[in-house]
PDB file of C-alpha atoms and ligand atoms in Angstrom:
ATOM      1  CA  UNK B   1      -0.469 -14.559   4.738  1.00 90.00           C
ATOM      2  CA  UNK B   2       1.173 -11.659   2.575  1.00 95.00           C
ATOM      3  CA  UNK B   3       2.046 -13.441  -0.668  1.00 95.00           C
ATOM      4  CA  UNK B   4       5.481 -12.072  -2.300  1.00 97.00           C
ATOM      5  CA  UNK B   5       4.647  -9.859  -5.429  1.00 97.00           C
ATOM      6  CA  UNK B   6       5.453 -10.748  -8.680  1.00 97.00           C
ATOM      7  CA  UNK B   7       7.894  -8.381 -10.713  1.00 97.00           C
ATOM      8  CA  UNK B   8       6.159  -6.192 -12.823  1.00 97.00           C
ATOM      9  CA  UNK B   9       8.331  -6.735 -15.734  1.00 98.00           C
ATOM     10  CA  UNK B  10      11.270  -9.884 -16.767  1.00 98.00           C
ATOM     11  CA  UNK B  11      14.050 -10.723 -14.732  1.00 98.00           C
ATOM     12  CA  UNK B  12      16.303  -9.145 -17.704  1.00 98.00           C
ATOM     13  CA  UNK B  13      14.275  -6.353 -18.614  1.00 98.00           C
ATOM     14  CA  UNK B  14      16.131  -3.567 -16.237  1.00 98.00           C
ATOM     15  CA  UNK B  15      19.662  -4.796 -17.434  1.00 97.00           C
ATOM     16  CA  UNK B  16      22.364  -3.762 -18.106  1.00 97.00           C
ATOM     17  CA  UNK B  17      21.937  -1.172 -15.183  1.00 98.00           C
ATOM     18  CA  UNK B  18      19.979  -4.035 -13.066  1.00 98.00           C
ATOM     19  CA  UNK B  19      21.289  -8.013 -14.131  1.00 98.00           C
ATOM     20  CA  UNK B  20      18.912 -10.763 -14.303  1.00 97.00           C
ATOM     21  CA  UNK B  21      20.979 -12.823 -11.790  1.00 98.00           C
ATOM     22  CA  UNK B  22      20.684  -9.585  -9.154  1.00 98.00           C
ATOM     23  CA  UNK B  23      16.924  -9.685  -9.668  1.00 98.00           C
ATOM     24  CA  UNK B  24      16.602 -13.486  -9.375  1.00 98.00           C
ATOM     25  CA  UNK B  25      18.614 -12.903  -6.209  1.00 97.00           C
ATOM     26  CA  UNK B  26      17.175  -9.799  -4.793  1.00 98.00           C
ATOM     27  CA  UNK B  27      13.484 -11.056  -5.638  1.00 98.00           C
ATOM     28  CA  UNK B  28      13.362 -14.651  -5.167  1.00 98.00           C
ATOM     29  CA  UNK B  29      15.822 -14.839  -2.194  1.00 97.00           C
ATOM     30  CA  UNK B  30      16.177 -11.390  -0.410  1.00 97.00           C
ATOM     31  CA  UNK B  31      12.414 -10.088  -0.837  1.00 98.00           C
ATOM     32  CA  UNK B  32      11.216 -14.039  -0.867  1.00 98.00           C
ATOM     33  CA  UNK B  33      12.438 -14.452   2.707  1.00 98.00           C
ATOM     34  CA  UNK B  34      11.397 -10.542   4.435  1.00 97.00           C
ATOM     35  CA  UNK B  35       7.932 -11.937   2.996  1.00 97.00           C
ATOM     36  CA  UNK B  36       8.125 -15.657   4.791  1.00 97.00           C
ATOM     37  CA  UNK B  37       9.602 -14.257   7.980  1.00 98.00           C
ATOM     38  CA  UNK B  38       7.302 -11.621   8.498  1.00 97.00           C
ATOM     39  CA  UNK B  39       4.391 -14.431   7.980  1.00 96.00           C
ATOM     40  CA  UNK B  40       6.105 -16.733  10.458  1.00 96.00           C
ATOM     41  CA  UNK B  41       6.415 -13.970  12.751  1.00 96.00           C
ATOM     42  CA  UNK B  42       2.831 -12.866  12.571  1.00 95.00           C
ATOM     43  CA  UNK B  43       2.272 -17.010  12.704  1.00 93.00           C
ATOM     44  CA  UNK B  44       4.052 -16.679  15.745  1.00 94.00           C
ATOM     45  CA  UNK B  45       2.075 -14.187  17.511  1.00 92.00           C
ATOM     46  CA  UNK B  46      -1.053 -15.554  16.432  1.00 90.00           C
ATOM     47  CA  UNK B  47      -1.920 -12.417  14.776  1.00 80.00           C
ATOM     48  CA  UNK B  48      -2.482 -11.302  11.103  1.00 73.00           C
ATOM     49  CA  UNK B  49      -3.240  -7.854   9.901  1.00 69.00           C
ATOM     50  CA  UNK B  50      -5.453  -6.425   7.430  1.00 85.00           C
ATOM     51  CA  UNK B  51      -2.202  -4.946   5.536  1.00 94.00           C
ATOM     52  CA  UNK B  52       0.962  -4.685   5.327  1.00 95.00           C
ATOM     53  CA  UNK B  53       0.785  -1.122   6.533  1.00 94.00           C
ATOM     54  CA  UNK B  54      -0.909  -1.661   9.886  1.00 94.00           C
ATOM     55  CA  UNK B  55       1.960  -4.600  10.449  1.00 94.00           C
ATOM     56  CA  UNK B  56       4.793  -1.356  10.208  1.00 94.00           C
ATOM     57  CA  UNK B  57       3.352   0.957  11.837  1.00 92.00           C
ATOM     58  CA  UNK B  58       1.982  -1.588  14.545  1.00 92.00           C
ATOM     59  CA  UNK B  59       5.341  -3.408  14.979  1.00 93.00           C
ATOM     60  CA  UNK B  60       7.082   0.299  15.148  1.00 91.00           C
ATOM     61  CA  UNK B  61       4.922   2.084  17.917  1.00 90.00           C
ATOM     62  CA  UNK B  62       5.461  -1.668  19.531  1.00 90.00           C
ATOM     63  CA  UNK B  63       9.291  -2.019  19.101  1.00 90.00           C
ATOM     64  CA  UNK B  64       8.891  -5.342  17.555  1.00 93.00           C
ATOM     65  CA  UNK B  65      11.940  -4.921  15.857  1.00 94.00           C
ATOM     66  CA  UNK B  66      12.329  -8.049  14.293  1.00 96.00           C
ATOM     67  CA  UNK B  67       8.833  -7.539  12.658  1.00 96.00           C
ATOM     68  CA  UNK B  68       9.172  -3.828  12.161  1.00 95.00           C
ATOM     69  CA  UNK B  69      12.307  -5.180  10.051  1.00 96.00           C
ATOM     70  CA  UNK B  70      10.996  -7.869   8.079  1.00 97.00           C
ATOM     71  CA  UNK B  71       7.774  -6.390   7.435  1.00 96.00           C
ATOM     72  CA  UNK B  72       9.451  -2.901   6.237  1.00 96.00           C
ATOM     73  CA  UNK B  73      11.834  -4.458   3.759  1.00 97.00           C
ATOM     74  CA  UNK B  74       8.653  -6.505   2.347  1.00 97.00           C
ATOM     75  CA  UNK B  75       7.271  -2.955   1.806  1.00 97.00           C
ATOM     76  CA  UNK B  76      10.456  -1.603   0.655  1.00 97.00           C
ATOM     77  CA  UNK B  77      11.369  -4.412  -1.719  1.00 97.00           C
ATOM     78  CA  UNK B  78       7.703  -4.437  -3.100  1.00 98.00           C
ATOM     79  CA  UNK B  79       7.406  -0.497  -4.198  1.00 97.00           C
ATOM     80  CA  UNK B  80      10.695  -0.376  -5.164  1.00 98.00           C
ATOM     81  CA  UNK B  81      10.287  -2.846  -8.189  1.00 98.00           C
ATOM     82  CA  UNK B  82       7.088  -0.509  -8.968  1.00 98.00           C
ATOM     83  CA  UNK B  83       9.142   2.239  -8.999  1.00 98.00           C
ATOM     84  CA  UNK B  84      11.414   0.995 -11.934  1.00 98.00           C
ATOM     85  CA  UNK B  85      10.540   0.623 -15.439  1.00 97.00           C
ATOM     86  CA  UNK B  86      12.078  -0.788 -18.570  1.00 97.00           C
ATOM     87  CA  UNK B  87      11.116   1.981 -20.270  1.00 94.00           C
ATOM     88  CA  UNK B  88      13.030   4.900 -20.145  1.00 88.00           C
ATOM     89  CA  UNK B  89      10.220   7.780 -18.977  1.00 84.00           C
ATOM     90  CA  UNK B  90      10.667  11.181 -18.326  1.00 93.00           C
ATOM     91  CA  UNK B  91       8.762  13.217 -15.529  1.00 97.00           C
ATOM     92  CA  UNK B  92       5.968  15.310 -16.454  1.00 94.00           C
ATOM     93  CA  UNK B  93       2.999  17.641 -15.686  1.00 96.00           C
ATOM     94  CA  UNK B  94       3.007  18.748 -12.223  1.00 97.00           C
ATOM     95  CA  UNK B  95       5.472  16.310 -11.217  1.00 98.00           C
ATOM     96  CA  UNK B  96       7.647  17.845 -13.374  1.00 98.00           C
ATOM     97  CA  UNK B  97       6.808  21.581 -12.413  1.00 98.00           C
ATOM     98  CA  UNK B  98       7.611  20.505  -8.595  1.00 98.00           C
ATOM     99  CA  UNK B  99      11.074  19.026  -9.572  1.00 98.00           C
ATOM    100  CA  UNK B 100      11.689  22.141 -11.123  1.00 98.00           C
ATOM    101  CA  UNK B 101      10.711  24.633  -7.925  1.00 97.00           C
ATOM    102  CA  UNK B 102      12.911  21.534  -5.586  1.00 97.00           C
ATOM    103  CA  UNK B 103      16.293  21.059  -7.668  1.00 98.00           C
ATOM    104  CA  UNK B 104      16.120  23.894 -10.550  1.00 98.00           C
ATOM    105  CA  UNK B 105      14.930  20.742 -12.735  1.00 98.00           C
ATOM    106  CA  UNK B 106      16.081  17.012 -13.412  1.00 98.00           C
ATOM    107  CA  UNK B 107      19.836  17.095 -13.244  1.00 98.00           C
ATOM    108  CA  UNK B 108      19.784  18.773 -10.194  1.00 98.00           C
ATOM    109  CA  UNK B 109      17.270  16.314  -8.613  1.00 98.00           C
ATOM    110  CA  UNK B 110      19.647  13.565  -9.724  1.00 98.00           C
ATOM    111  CA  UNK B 111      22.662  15.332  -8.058  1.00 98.00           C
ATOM    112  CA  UNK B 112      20.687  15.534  -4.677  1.00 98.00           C
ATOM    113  CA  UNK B 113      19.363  11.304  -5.432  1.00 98.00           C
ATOM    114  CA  UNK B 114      22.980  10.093  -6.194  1.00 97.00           C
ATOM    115  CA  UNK B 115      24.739  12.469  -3.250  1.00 97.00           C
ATOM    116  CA  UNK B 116      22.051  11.070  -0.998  1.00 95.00           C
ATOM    117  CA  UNK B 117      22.119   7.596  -1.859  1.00 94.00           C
ATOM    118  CA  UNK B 118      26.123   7.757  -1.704  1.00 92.00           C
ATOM    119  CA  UNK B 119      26.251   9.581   1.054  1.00 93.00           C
ATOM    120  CA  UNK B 120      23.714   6.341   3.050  1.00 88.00           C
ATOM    121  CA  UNK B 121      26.269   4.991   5.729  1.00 84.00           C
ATOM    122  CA  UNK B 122      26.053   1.288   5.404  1.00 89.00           C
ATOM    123  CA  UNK B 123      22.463  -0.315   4.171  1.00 92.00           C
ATOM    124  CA  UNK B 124      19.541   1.264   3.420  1.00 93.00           C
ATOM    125  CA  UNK B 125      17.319   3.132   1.015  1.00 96.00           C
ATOM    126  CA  UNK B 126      17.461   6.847  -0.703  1.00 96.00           C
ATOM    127  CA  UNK B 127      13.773   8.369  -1.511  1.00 97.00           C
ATOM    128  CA  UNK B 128      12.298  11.105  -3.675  1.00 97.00           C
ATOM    129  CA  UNK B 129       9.531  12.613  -1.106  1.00 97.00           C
ATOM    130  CA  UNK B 130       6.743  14.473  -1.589  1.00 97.00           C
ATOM    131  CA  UNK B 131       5.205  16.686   1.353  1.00 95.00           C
ATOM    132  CA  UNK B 132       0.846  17.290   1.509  1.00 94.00           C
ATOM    133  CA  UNK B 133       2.046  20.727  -0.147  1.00 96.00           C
ATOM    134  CA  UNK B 134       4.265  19.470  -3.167  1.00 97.00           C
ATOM    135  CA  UNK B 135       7.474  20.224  -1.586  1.00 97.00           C
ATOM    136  CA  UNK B 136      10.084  17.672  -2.691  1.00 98.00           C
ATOM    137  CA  UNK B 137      12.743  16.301  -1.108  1.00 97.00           C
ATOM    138  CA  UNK B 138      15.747  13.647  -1.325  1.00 97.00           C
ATOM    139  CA  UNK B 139      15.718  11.392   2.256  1.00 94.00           C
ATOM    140  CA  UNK B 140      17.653   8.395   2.866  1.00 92.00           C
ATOM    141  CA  UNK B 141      16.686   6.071   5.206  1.00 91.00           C
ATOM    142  CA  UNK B 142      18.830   3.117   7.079  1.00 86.00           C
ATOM    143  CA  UNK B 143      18.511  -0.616   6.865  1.00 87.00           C
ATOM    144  CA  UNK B 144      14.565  -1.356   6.442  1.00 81.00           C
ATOM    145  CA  UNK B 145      13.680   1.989   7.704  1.00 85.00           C
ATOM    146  CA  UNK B 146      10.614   3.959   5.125  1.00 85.00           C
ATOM    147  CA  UNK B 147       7.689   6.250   5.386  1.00 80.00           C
ATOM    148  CA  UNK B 148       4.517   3.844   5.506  1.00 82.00           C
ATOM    149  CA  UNK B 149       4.183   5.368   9.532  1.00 66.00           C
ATOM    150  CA  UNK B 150       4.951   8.912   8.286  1.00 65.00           C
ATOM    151  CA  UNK B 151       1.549  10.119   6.851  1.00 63.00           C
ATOM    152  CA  UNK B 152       2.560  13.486   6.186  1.00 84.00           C
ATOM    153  CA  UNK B 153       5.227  12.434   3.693  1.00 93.00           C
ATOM    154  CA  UNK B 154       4.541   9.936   0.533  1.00 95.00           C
ATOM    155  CA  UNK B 155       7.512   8.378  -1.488  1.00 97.00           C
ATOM    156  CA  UNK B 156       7.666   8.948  -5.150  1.00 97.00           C
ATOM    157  CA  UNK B 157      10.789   7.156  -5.991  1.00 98.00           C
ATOM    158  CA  UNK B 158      13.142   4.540  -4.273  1.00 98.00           C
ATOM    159  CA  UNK B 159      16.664   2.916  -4.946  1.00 98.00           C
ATOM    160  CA  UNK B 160      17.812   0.226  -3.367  1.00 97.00           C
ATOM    161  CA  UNK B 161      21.763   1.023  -1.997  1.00 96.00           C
ATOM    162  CA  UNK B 162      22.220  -2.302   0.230  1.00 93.00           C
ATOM    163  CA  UNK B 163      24.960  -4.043  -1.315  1.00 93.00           C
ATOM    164  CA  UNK B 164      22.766  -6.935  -2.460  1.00 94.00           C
ATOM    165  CA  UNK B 165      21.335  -4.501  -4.697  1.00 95.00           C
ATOM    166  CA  UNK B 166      24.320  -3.569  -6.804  1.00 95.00           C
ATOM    167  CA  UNK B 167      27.129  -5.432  -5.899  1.00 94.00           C
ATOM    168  CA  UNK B 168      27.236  -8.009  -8.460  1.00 95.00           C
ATOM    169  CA  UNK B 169      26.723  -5.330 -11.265  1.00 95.00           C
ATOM    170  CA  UNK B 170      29.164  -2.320 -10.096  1.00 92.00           C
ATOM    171  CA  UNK B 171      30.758  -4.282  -7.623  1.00 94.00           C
ATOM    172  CA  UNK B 172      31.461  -1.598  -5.051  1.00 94.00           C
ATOM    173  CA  UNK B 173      30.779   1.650  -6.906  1.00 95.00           C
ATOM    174  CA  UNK B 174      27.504   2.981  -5.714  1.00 95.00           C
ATOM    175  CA  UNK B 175      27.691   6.280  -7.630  1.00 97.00           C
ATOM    176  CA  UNK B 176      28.303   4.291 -10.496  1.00 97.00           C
ATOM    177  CA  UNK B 177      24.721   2.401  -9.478  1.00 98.00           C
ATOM    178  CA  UNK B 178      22.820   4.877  -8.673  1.00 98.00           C
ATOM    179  CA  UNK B 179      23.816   7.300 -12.161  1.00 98.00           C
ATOM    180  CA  UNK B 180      22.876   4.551 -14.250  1.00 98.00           C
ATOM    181  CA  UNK B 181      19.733   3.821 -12.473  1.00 98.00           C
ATOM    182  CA  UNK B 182      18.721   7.082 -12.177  1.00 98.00           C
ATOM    183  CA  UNK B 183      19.064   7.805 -16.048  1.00 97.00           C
ATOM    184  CA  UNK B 184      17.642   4.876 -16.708  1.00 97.00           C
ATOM    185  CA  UNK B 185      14.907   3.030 -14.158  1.00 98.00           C
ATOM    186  CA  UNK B 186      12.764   5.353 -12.343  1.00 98.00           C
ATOM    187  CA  UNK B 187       9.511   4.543 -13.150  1.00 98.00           C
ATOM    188  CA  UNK B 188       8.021   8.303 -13.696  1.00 98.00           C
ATOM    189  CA  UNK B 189       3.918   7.526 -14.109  1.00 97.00           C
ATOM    190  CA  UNK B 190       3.959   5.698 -10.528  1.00 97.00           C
ATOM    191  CA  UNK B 191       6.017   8.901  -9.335  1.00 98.00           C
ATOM    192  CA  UNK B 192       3.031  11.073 -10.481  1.00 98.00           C
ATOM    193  CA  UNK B 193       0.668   9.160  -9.476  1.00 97.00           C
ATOM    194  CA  UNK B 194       2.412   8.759  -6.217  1.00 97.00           C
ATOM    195  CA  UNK B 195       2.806  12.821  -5.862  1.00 98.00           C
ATOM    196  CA  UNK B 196      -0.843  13.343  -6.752  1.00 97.00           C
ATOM    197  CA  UNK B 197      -1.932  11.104  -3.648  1.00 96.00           C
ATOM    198  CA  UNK B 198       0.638  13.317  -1.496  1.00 95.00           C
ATOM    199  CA  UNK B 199      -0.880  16.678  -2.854  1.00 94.00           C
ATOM    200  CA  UNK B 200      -4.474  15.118  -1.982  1.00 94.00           C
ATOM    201  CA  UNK B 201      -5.647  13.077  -5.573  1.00 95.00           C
ATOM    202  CA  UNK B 202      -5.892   9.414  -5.653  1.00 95.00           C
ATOM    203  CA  UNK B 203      -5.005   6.707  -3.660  1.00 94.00           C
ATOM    204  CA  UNK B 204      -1.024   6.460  -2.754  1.00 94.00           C
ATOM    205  CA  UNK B 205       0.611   2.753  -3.889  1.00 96.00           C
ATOM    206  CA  UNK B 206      -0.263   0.296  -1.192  1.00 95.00           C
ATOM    207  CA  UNK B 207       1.526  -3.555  -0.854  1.00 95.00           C
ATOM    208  CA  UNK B 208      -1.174  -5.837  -1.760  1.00 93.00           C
ATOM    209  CA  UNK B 209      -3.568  -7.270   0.913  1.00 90.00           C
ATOM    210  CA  UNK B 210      -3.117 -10.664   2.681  1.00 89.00           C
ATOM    211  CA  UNK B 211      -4.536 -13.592   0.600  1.00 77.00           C
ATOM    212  CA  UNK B 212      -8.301 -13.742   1.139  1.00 60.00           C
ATOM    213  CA  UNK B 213      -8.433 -16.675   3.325  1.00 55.00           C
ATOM    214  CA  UNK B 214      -6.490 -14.805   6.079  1.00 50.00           C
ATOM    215  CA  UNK B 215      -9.004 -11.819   5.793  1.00 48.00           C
ATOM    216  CA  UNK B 216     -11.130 -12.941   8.635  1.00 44.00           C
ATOM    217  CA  UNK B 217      -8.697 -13.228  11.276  1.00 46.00           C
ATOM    218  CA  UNK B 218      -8.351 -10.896  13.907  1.00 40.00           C
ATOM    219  CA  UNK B 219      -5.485  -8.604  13.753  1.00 37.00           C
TER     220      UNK B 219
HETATM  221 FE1  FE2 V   1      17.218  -5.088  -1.365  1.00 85.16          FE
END
């Protein structure tokens, strides 16, 4: 059974940008039930991975869909909370020497985040992306669509555009959302740590394993 991560920080620490009502919403009801279902639907099958990981990539080689959706957003949801902070951090070191070579420095890489996240038809997610090399680059991705089955690229960064995420705070204004959030939230340290994993140093961020009881099972 994957157990639904706690926030790493208060309900009402990311406001204004982020309320505390969106995050009781987003984490306790959105993220609560991608969590349940995909445990029902592994339930189901009578089958439990050892992670989270092998779930995605299993359920998308398989076309499980339903799994492949449920199982993704948990993902999604999970490093995306990691990946903001309440404390306004700037990026640094190598992290910050790529961003320069990608987007001539921070305000372009914010220009390519906001454009991409704006530019996401309907739901779904825009990423900062780091190749094995260092390369950077700004992806969105629909619904619960991300990069755990894409080895050669690891996410830095994530926001959040489905409307749940925003809509209560900027009602429809994305651009608006993703600005503030960008000036604001990113969490920068997980973002290095994340693009030292890509470039070959350290582990890259991984959703934490099924509760120990469930360890033994077959997957
Ligand atoms: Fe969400």
């Amino acid at each position: 059974m994957f157990a639904l991560p706690d926030l790493p920080y208060a309900y009402d620490a990311l406001a204004p940008v982020i309320s505390d009502q969106t995050m009781r919403l987003h984490h306790d009801k959105h993220h609560a039930a991608y969590v349940k279902t995909t445990n029902e639907l592994l339930d189901k099958a009578g089958k439990t991975a050892g992670s989270l990981e092998a779930v995605i990539e299993g359920s998308a080689k398989a076309s499980e869909r339903k799994l492949f959706n449920n199982a993704a957003q948990a993902w999604n949801h999970a490093f995306f909370w990691e990946a903001m902070s309440p404390e306004r951090r700037q990026p640094d070191g190598a992290l910050k020497a790529a961003i320069e070579n990608g987007f001539g420095g921070l305000a372009g890489l914010k220009t390519a985040f906001v454009t991409g996240g704006v530019d996401q038809f309907g739901s779904g997610w825009v990423w900062l992306v780091s190749d094995a090399q260092g390369v950077l680059r700004v992806l969105s991705t629909h619904d619960a669509d991300d990069f755990v089955s894409l080895d050669r690229l690891t996410p830095l960064t994530v926001c959040d555009v489905w409307e749940h995420a925003y809509y209560l705070d900027h009602k429809n204004d994305r651009k608006a959302y993703l600005e503030a959030w960008f000036d604001a939230l990113p969490n920068w340290s997980l973002a290095a740590s994340q693009f030292a994993a890509a470039t070959g140093q350290g582990e890259a961020w991984r959703y934490p394993a099924p509760r120990v009881q469930d360890q033994g099972r077959a997957a």
